[in-house]
Amino acid sequence: MKAIRRFTVRTVLPGPLQPLGELARNLRWSWHPETRELFQSVDPEVWEATGGDPVRLLGAVPAERLADLASDRRFLRRLGAAAEELRDYLTGPRWYQTVQPAPDGDAAADRLPDAIAYFSPEFGITAALPQYSGGLGILAGDHLKAASDLGVPVIGVGLLYRHGYFRQTLSRDGWQQEHYPVLDPNELPVTVLRDEHGDPATVVVDLPGDRRLHARVRVAHVGRVPLLLLDSDIEENGATERDVTDRLYGGGSEHRLLQEMLLGIGGVRAVRRYCALTGHPEPEVFHTNEGHAGFLGLERIRELTEDRGLDFDAALEAVRAGTVFTTHTPVPAGIDRFDRDLIARHFGGDNALADGMPIERVLELGAETWPDGSPQLFNMAAMGLRLAQRANGVSRLHGSVSRQMFAGLWPGFDAAEVPITSITNGVHAPTWMAPEVGALGARELGQQRLEDAMVVGGHTRWDAVDDIPAETIWELRRTLRGRLVEEVRRRLRESWRQRGAGEAELGWTDTALDPDVLTIGFARRVPSYKRLTLMLRNPRRLQRLLLHPERPVQIVIAGKAHPADEGGKRLIQELVRFSDDPAVRHRIVFLPDYDMSLAQHLYWGCDVWLNNPLRPLEACGTSGMKAALNGALNLSILDGWWDEWYDGENGWAIPTSQGVGADGHPNTEYRDDVEATALYELVENQVTARFYARDPDGLPLRWIEMVRHTLATLGPKVLAARMVREYVTELYAPAARTQRALSAAGPDGDAYRAAVELAAWKARVRQAWPGVRVDHVETTGLGSTAELGSTLNVRVRVDLGELGPGDVDVQVMAGRVDSADRITEAVTTSLKPADRSDLEGRLLYEGPLTLDRTGAFGYTVRVLPSHPLLGSPTELGLVATPDDSVHVDDGDLR
Ligand SMILES: *Cc1c(COP(=O)(O)O)cnc(C)c1O
């Protein structure tokens, strides 16, 4: 019989055990091994059965056991210590507090942001809160955790999906099956945000046709960081609206739009409610992790137009100043776009967010104004970039790819000048480091120094790895590999039972994999650019590697294909079929249901982490960083983070092919062949050779040296702590400063004075710009030859039309030139206005230009708008350069 109603009956903890509730409600347990050990000791069997989930553990432990514990003095002592440790963690000063300028000092205006709101469509905090599909969500989770460790006052904002992302199993013939278990919020580590009256706080977003979308705000506590999750599955909603937060990345485009409206608009409203109800400081900076939450900017414009009486342009300036946008995809097809009509329906007419927000202005923000852009589409990344004064990609290479990809938004500028910087992703060490690695670190360094090294970051401390004896490192790697092998066998049996195998067929799984064989891990989502099956390019050759008599390898693979991606599912099936073959199934395994808990086992136990994306489509990639933190060596295409930090000693680089076949045409088959062959050769000749080269004591000394080098040099770099600190100093702090400058009141108490002025200035400059011209350029001071080190004087005559010298910057831009006369690696220098103007009132600018490199050298001059509150001189996309008719006089120079 089916129940007509479902309740969750909550456990009442006996008084002395109340702190267990506190510990369970704060997700800090997910990166704090001591707290997990405490929960495990409550009831090891139930702990195991719940997959290590404290909330479910407390709901399932028999009352007698709790009664016993309530009088177990030893347990209570440990419990008291753990609860106190958590309280210290939550309230004590941390890194952010130590770098904060004193409130009354000279630097008070430079104080760091009071709070930062961080929006993301998914958050991967722990397998017990399955609200993520892959790297984007895990990164968001790691960002919150590192922010918490550093004391950065972040508020996370996301959605609570009733089914999360799907769970994956396999059919008998290796086809991906998707399951959507219902997640009962009462069984999740979240609490309901309540209003002054103790009722659940809700937010509402208006939809076209007089529909309203309500959402309850649930809060997950990620250490010090509150994560607000909006849940639309509540009685106030009609059936369609209830389903808005049904699942992650499911449904059609309208469904996705409603999710993004809830996340962006509802999210800002949730933040306001949360701050009002709890006294948390209001965010000064809003950071959107990918474009999905971009509507948060529109909601903040609405606030300023409706509540503060600003016009659209002034509001836009104020909002942009405090917004940071991080782009994550170098694949144009991966960008989130909607039909303009759909946007017009949801943000126009009766459903306009505010009177002062005409639909044309909204549509302009997402317009694809570049040459091959689509006039029908609204592009969320374009809106993200227009609504954020500061933007970044997630590795150095990805920053450069993003500047090219979005260059169309800044016509007139070279890609190198597109105002998108980069901050390379990092991973949260306490989450991803095996407890055994942490324990060894604590033994070698001391607990406090280890925490400092992992939480605050610092190179010197990681060098201590060099002092750890080789056999200790090797023993640790053996232990971790052995644990992985056990876990693989367990999961393999489970998967085969699920695929319909009887017990009698499963004997072989007891000896699948070998704890002494070189173990390669490969796990990721399955979009085609990640090339799940590259290793199958030559199946016979792969088989030979697996079955090599002296130097075998074993491979563990996992990954989910998006439910709508039939191609991805076929790749999985190909791999599963290969690994089902009795000839190799003890050496290659595909494990279903890649999630954070499986991921941890893989990163801990693998010797080599493989990644073979199509360069440059992997924006950063973080799984290899997590593996490196456990002493695994990376074997990867030079893409994303590996392009930046591969140093020849910390792993191997798979060479990339230009993808041009013998006939000179791009050919992906050819490219895959070349890169797969390179991969086989590396494994065969270098990786296995080094792993199996043993000294008389059985130690692979050169391998261990690479492990040490990896830990010592990559350890401090791959940290999410390093990443979050960079976000604070390079993006959040400057954003807060500009935001404050723009929102400050003028002398008459008129708030947002500078925003109003900046908007008016921009309008004036835009309008007057067609009148700005470079009239005449001349250089003097050089003989007949240009020699290294000589300096010439550049003099430029400009006509500024209705603008004045204070509105512009006149620059000379110089550098090496390529065969098409394009300046590369340009250096720009501002010229100074000369005291006099010419007879017709045109202004003269001049300055020195030093010839500081040999070879083909060139220069040009240009005029840019200039204002102290611009984020970058390219911000307006305006530039005036000499046209062909301009007179250039270089004297005798040839
Ligand atoms: C780290 C992680 C990812 C992202 O890995 P990439 O290397 O960026 O592909 C995806 N899923 C899980 C479960 C992870 O832990």
Short mmCIF file of C-alpha atoms in Angstrom, two decimals, residues 322-696:
data_model
loop_
_atom_site.label_atom_id
_atom_site.label_comp_id
_atom_site.label_asym_id
_atom_site.label_seq_id
_atom_site.Cartn_x
_atom_site.Cartn_y
_atom_site.Cartn_z
CA GLY A 322 29.88 45.43 -6.95
CA THR A 323 29.52 42.43 -9.28
CA VAL A 324 32.06 39.75 -10.13
CA PHE A 325 31.39 37.27 -12.93
CA THR A 326 33.32 34.04 -13.37
CA THR A 327 33.06 32.30 -16.70
CA HIS A 328 33.75 28.57 -16.85
CA THR A 329 33.22 27.39 -20.36
CA PRO A 330 35.49 27.84 -23.36
CA VAL A 331 32.93 25.92 -25.46
CA PRO A 332 30.61 28.43 -27.18
CA ALA A 333 27.91 25.73 -27.31
CA GLY A 334 28.15 25.39 -23.55
CA ILE A 335 26.93 28.94 -22.97
CA ASP A 336 23.50 29.46 -21.57
CA ARG A 337 21.22 31.24 -24.08
CA PHE A 338 17.47 31.89 -24.28
CA ASP A 339 15.11 33.03 -27.00
CA ARG A 340 14.73 36.77 -26.75
CA ASP A 341 10.96 36.30 -26.94
CA LEU A 342 11.03 34.16 -23.86
CA ILE A 343 13.00 36.82 -21.99
CA ALA A 344 10.66 39.54 -23.29
CA ARG A 345 7.68 37.59 -21.97
CA HIS A 346 9.23 37.16 -18.53
CA PHE A 347 10.79 40.60 -18.10
CA GLY A 348 8.52 42.80 -20.20
CA GLY A 349 4.96 44.10 -20.17
CA ASP A 350 3.06 43.42 -16.97
CA ASN A 351 5.90 41.32 -15.70
CA ALA A 352 8.59 43.99 -15.89
CA LEU A 353 10.61 43.95 -12.68
CA ALA A 354 10.03 47.68 -12.22
CA ASP A 355 8.63 50.67 -14.09
CA GLY A 356 12.11 51.97 -14.59
CA MET A 357 13.28 48.81 -16.33
CA PRO A 358 12.11 48.87 -19.94
CA ILE A 359 12.40 45.54 -21.70
CA GLU A 360 14.67 46.96 -24.41
CA ARG A 361 17.25 47.79 -21.78
CA VAL A 362 17.06 44.28 -20.37
CA LEU A 363 17.35 42.71 -23.82
CA GLU A 364 20.35 44.88 -24.65
CA LEU A 365 22.23 43.35 -21.74
CA GLY A 366 22.13 39.86 -23.24
CA ALA A 367 22.39 40.83 -26.90
CA GLU A 368 24.92 39.07 -29.08
CA THR A 369 26.24 42.20 -30.74
CA TRP A 370 29.25 40.61 -32.35
CA PRO A 371 29.44 39.74 -36.06
CA ASP A 372 28.34 36.09 -35.94
CA GLY A 373 26.04 36.56 -32.93
CA SER A 374 22.41 35.57 -33.18
CA PRO A 375 19.86 38.39 -33.13
CA GLN A 376 17.24 36.00 -31.72
CA LEU A 377 19.14 34.94 -28.66
CA PHE A 378 19.71 36.31 -25.21
CA ASN A 379 23.15 35.30 -24.00
CA MET A 380 23.61 34.85 -20.25
CA ALA A 381 27.40 35.15 -20.45
CA ALA A 382 27.11 38.42 -22.36
CA MET A 383 24.73 39.68 -19.69
CA GLY A 384 27.11 38.44 -17.01
CA LEU A 385 29.95 40.45 -18.56
CA ARG A 386 27.84 43.58 -19.05
CA LEU A 387 26.51 43.46 -15.51
CA ALA A 388 29.87 42.86 -13.87
CA GLN A 389 32.69 45.34 -13.79
CA ARG A 390 35.06 42.50 -12.97
CA ALA A 391 35.23 39.15 -14.70
CA ASN A 392 37.56 36.18 -14.76
CA GLY A 393 38.28 32.83 -16.29
CA VAL A 394 39.49 29.91 -14.19
CA SER A 395 43.07 29.21 -15.36
CA ARG A 396 45.66 31.28 -17.17
CA LEU A 397 45.00 29.54 -20.47
CA HIS A 398 41.25 29.79 -20.01
CA GLY A 399 41.57 33.50 -19.26
CA SER A 400 43.28 33.96 -22.60
CA VAL A 401 40.75 31.77 -24.43
CA SER A 402 37.90 33.73 -22.79
CA ARG A 403 39.38 37.05 -23.85
CA GLN A 404 39.32 35.83 -27.44
CA MET A 405 35.92 34.23 -27.15
CA PHE A 406 34.28 37.38 -25.79
CA ALA A 407 36.39 39.92 -27.70
CA GLY A 408 33.31 40.80 -29.77
CA LEU A 409 31.90 42.63 -26.76
CA TRP A 410 34.82 45.08 -26.90
CA PRO A 411 35.16 45.93 -30.59
CA GLY A 412 38.21 48.01 -31.37
CA PHE A 413 40.40 46.24 -28.85
CA ASP A 414 42.76 43.32 -29.23
CA ALA A 415 41.80 40.18 -27.34
CA ALA A 416 44.73 40.74 -24.98
CA GLU A 417 43.03 43.88 -23.66
CA VAL A 418 39.59 42.37 -23.08
CA PRO A 419 38.91 42.99 -19.39
CA ILE A 420 38.67 39.37 -18.30
CA THR A 421 41.39 38.26 -15.93
CA SER A 422 41.96 34.79 -14.56
CA ILE A 423 42.15 33.13 -11.18
CA THR A 424 43.12 29.50 -11.35
CA ASN A 425 40.75 27.18 -9.53
CA GLY A 426 41.78 25.34 -6.42
CA VAL A 427 40.52 22.48 -4.29
CA HIS A 428 39.70 22.28 -0.61
CA ALA A 429 42.51 20.25 0.92
CA PRO A 430 40.76 19.13 4.11
CA THR A 431 37.94 17.69 1.95
CA TRP A 432 40.07 15.97 -0.65
CA MET A 433 43.13 14.81 1.23
CA ALA A 434 42.94 11.26 2.55
CA PRO A 435 42.81 11.16 6.36
CA GLU A 436 46.00 9.07 6.25
CA VAL A 437 47.82 11.77 4.29
CA GLY A 438 46.59 14.38 6.74
CA ALA A 439 47.72 12.21 9.65
CA LEU A 440 51.18 11.80 8.16
CA GLY A 441 51.36 15.55 7.58
CA ALA A 442 50.34 16.19 11.17
CA ARG A 443 53.02 13.78 12.40
CA GLU A 444 55.72 15.43 10.31
CA LEU A 445 54.68 19.05 10.70
CA GLY A 446 52.54 19.18 13.79
CA GLN A 447 48.77 19.64 13.62
CA GLN A 448 48.81 23.42 13.76
CA ARG A 449 51.42 23.84 11.06
CA LEU A 450 49.63 21.38 8.84
CA GLU A 451 46.42 23.34 9.23
CA ASP A 452 48.22 26.57 8.45
CA ALA A 453 49.77 25.01 5.37
CA MET A 454 46.43 23.72 4.11
CA VAL A 455 44.16 26.51 5.24
CA VAL A 456 46.21 29.64 4.82
CA GLY A 457 48.74 28.33 2.33
CA GLY A 458 52.47 28.94 2.35
CA HIS A 459 55.29 27.39 0.39
CA THR A 460 57.87 26.81 3.05
CA ARG A 461 55.74 24.47 5.07
CA TRP A 462 55.15 22.18 2.12
CA ASP A 463 58.91 21.73 1.68
CA ALA A 464 58.89 19.61 4.82
CA VAL A 465 57.70 16.77 2.57
CA ASP A 466 61.32 16.40 1.49
CA ASP A 467 62.22 15.10 4.94
CA ILE A 468 59.73 12.25 4.92
CA PRO A 469 61.56 8.96 4.36
CA ALA A 470 60.95 7.21 1.04
CA GLU A 471 59.64 4.06 2.66
CA THR A 472 57.09 6.03 4.67
CA ILE A 473 55.74 7.61 1.51
CA TRP A 474 55.67 4.32 -0.32
CA GLU A 475 53.93 2.57 2.55
CA LEU A 476 51.29 5.28 2.58
CA ARG A 477 50.72 4.99 -1.18
CA ARG A 478 50.42 1.21 -0.80
CA THR A 479 47.85 1.60 1.99
CA LEU A 480 45.78 4.03 -0.04
CA ARG A 481 45.94 1.90 -3.17
CA GLY A 482 44.91 -1.13 -1.11
CA ARG A 483 41.92 0.73 0.30
CA LEU A 484 40.88 1.75 -3.19
CA VAL A 485 41.10 -1.83 -4.39
CA GLU A 486 38.80 -2.95 -1.54
CA GLU A 487 36.34 -0.20 -2.34
CA VAL A 488 36.39 -1.02 -6.06
CA ARG A 489 35.65 -4.68 -5.36
CA ARG A 490 32.76 -3.78 -3.10
CA ARG A 491 31.26 -1.40 -5.64
CA LEU A 492 31.89 -3.78 -8.50
CA ARG A 493 29.93 -6.53 -6.74
CA GLU A 494 27.13 -4.13 -5.98
CA SER A 495 27.01 -2.97 -9.57
CA TRP A 496 27.00 -6.51 -10.95
CA ARG A 497 24.23 -7.59 -8.58
CA GLN A 498 22.32 -4.60 -9.74
CA ARG A 499 22.98 -5.58 -13.36
CA GLY A 500 21.38 -8.93 -12.60
CA ALA A 501 24.34 -11.20 -11.89
CA GLY A 502 23.87 -14.05 -9.42
CA GLU A 503 26.26 -14.64 -6.51
CA ALA A 504 27.82 -17.60 -8.32
CA GLU A 505 28.94 -15.32 -11.12
CA LEU A 506 30.67 -12.87 -8.82
CA GLY A 507 33.60 -14.85 -7.48
CA TRP A 508 36.04 -13.06 -9.79
CA THR A 509 35.33 -9.72 -8.17
CA ASP A 510 37.24 -10.85 -5.05
CA THR A 511 40.44 -10.63 -7.03
CA ALA A 512 39.61 -7.75 -9.35
CA LEU A 513 42.47 -5.23 -9.33
CA ASP A 514 45.69 -5.80 -7.46
CA PRO A 515 46.99 -3.62 -4.62
CA ASP A 516 50.51 -3.73 -6.07
CA VAL A 517 49.77 -2.80 -9.66
CA LEU A 518 50.18 0.72 -11.01
CA THR A 519 46.72 2.25 -10.80
CA ILE A 520 45.46 4.89 -13.21
CA GLY A 521 42.29 6.84 -12.46
CA PHE A 522 40.04 8.53 -14.98
CA ALA A 523 36.76 10.00 -13.76
CA ARG A 524 34.74 12.94 -15.00
CA ARG A 525 31.48 13.95 -16.60
CA VAL A 526 31.19 12.64 -20.13
CA PRO A 527 30.83 15.58 -22.54
CA SER A 528 32.54 14.72 -25.80
CA TYR A 529 35.49 17.13 -25.34
CA LYS A 530 36.67 15.11 -22.33
CA ARG A 531 37.15 12.07 -24.60
CA LEU A 532 36.20 9.28 -22.23
CA THR A 533 37.16 6.63 -24.77
CA LEU A 534 40.44 8.01 -26.09
CA MET A 535 42.21 5.14 -24.34
CA LEU A 536 40.14 2.72 -26.45
CA ARG A 537 41.47 4.12 -29.69
CA ASN A 538 43.62 1.01 -30.11
CA PRO A 539 41.96 -1.66 -27.94
CA ARG A 540 44.65 -4.26 -28.57
CA ARG A 541 47.35 -1.90 -27.45
CA LEU A 542 45.39 -0.99 -24.33
CA GLN A 543 44.93 -4.68 -23.60
CA ARG A 544 48.67 -5.25 -23.88
CA LEU A 545 49.31 -2.47 -21.36
CA LEU A 546 46.79 -3.96 -18.95
CA LEU A 547 48.15 -7.48 -19.23
CA HIS A 548 51.85 -6.74 -19.47
CA PRO A 549 53.63 -9.65 -17.71
CA GLU A 550 56.08 -7.51 -15.69
CA ARG A 551 54.71 -4.00 -15.81
CA PRO A 552 50.91 -4.17 -15.88
CA VAL A 553 48.61 -1.22 -15.29
CA GLN A 554 45.07 -1.19 -13.96
CA ILE A 555 42.52 1.50 -14.69
CA VAL A 556 39.52 2.68 -12.71
CA ILE A 557 36.99 4.76 -14.61
CA ALA A 558 33.80 6.56 -13.63
CA GLY A 559 31.56 9.26 -15.03
CA LYS A 560 27.97 10.27 -15.70
CA ALA A 561 26.63 11.33 -19.09
CA HIS A 562 23.99 14.06 -19.13
CA PRO A 563 20.60 12.27 -19.38
CA ALA A 564 19.92 13.88 -22.77
CA ASP A 565 23.35 12.99 -24.17
CA GLU A 566 22.92 9.76 -26.12
CA GLY A 567 26.42 10.08 -27.55
CA GLY A 568 27.92 10.20 -24.07
CA LYS A 569 25.94 7.14 -23.04
CA ARG A 570 27.29 5.29 -26.05
CA LEU A 571 30.85 6.12 -24.96
CA ILE A 572 30.12 4.74 -21.51
CA GLN A 573 28.68 1.61 -23.04
CA GLU A 574 31.77 1.14 -25.20
CA LEU A 575 33.98 1.35 -22.13
CA VAL A 576 31.78 -0.93 -20.06
CA ARG A 577 31.72 -3.53 -22.79
CA PHE A 578 35.48 -3.45 -23.08
CA SER A 579 35.90 -3.81 -19.33
CA ASP A 580 33.30 -6.60 -19.07
CA ASP A 581 35.61 -8.86 -21.08
CA PRO A 582 36.84 -11.68 -18.80
CA ALA A 583 40.29 -11.29 -20.34
CA VAL A 584 40.78 -7.81 -18.85
CA ARG A 585 38.04 -7.27 -16.28
CA HIS A 586 40.47 -7.76 -13.40
CA ARG A 587 42.51 -4.81 -14.71
CA ILE A 588 39.98 -2.27 -15.96
CA VAL A 589 36.79 -1.29 -14.19
CA PHE A 590 34.00 1.16 -14.88
CA LEU A 591 32.25 2.10 -11.64
CA PRO A 592 28.79 3.66 -11.87
CA ASP A 593 27.52 6.67 -9.95
CA TYR A 594 30.49 9.01 -9.84
CA ASP A 595 29.85 11.29 -6.89
CA MET A 596 31.92 12.93 -4.18
CA SER A 597 32.30 9.80 -2.12
CA LEU A 598 33.48 7.66 -5.03
CA ALA A 599 35.65 10.57 -6.15
CA GLN A 600 37.41 10.71 -2.80
CA HIS A 601 38.36 7.04 -2.95
CA LEU A 602 39.72 7.47 -6.46
CA TYR A 603 41.82 10.55 -5.68
CA TRP A 604 43.20 8.90 -2.57
CA GLY A 605 44.18 5.59 -4.10
CA CYS A 606 45.29 6.19 -7.69
CA ASP A 607 48.98 6.47 -8.58
CA VAL A 608 48.34 8.35 -11.79
CA TRP A 609 45.51 10.68 -12.68
CA LEU A 610 44.72 10.75 -16.39
CA ASN A 611 43.07 13.62 -18.23
CA ASN A 612 42.85 13.85 -22.01
CA PRO A 613 40.52 16.66 -23.05
CA LEU A 614 40.57 18.37 -26.41
CA ARG A 615 42.79 21.36 -25.74
CA PRO A 616 41.78 24.13 -24.91
CA LEU A 617 38.28 23.08 -23.96
CA GLU A 618 38.98 22.13 -20.34
CA ALA A 619 38.64 25.49 -18.60
CA CYS A 620 40.63 24.35 -15.59
CA GLY A 621 39.89 20.81 -14.40
CA THR A 622 40.23 20.15 -10.71
CA SER A 623 40.21 16.38 -10.30
CA GLY A 624 43.93 16.18 -11.05
CA MET A 625 44.60 18.73 -8.31
CA LYS A 626 42.73 16.61 -5.80
CA ALA A 627 44.71 13.55 -6.86
CA ALA A 628 47.99 15.52 -6.59
CA LEU A 629 47.18 16.45 -2.99
CA ASN A 630 47.34 12.75 -2.22
CA GLY A 631 50.61 12.17 -4.01
CA ALA A 632 49.24 10.99 -7.36
CA LEU A 633 51.14 12.03 -10.48
CA ASN A 634 49.24 13.66 -13.32
CA LEU A 635 49.31 12.39 -16.87
CA SER A 636 47.45 14.95 -18.90
CA ILE A 637 47.01 17.01 -22.00
CA LEU A 638 48.50 20.48 -21.43
CA ASP A 639 45.15 22.11 -20.83
CA GLY A 640 43.58 24.15 -18.02
CA TRP A 641 45.61 24.09 -14.82
CA TRP A 642 48.10 21.50 -16.13
CA ASP A 643 49.17 23.87 -18.90
CA GLU A 644 50.10 26.32 -16.18
CA TRP A 645 51.76 24.15 -13.57
CA TYR A 646 53.25 21.12 -15.33
CA ASP A 647 56.99 21.49 -14.75
CA GLY A 648 58.51 18.35 -16.22
CA GLU A 649 59.00 16.70 -12.82
CA ASN A 650 55.49 16.53 -11.39
CA GLY A 651 53.99 14.17 -13.94
CA TRP A 652 53.71 13.84 -17.71
CA ALA A 653 52.33 15.97 -20.51
CA ILE A 654 50.52 14.24 -23.36
CA PRO A 655 51.56 16.20 -26.45
CA THR A 656 48.68 17.73 -28.40
CA SER A 657 48.33 17.58 -32.12
CA GLN A 658 47.27 20.52 -34.27
CA GLY A 659 44.56 18.20 -35.53
CA VAL A 660 45.64 18.74 -39.10
CA GLY A 661 45.90 15.58 -41.16
CA ALA A 662 48.42 14.79 -43.90
CA ASP A 663 46.16 16.58 -46.38
CA GLY A 664 46.46 19.81 -44.40
CA HIS A 665 42.80 19.80 -43.30
CA PRO A 666 41.52 19.75 -39.73
CA ASN A 667 40.83 16.17 -38.89
CA THR A 668 39.64 15.12 -35.43
CA GLU A 669 40.10 11.43 -36.14
CA TYR A 670 43.69 12.08 -36.99
CA ARG A 671 44.11 14.20 -33.90
CA ASP A 672 42.66 11.50 -31.66
CA ASP A 673 44.98 8.93 -33.24
CA VAL A 674 48.06 11.02 -32.65
CA GLU A 675 47.18 11.91 -29.08
CA ALA A 676 46.11 8.37 -28.17
CA THR A 677 49.37 7.00 -29.54
CA ALA A 678 51.29 9.52 -27.48
CA LEU A 679 49.34 8.42 -24.43
CA TYR A 680 50.13 4.73 -24.98
CA GLU A 681 53.77 5.51 -25.50
CA LEU A 682 54.04 7.56 -22.35
CA VAL A 683 52.41 4.85 -20.27
CA GLU A 684 54.48 2.10 -21.83
CA ASN A 685 57.89 3.76 -21.87
CA GLN A 686 57.86 6.23 -19.06
CA VAL A 687 55.11 5.81 -16.50
CA THR A 688 55.29 2.04 -16.01
CA ALA A 689 59.05 2.00 -16.38
CA ARG A 690 59.46 4.43 -13.54
CA PHE A 691 56.84 2.85 -11.31
CA TYR A 692 58.34 -0.61 -11.59
CA ALA A 693 62.00 0.43 -11.35
CA ARG A 694 62.75 -0.74 -7.81
CA ASP A 695 65.82 -0.47 -5.64
CA PRO A 696 67.03 -3.46 -3.60
#
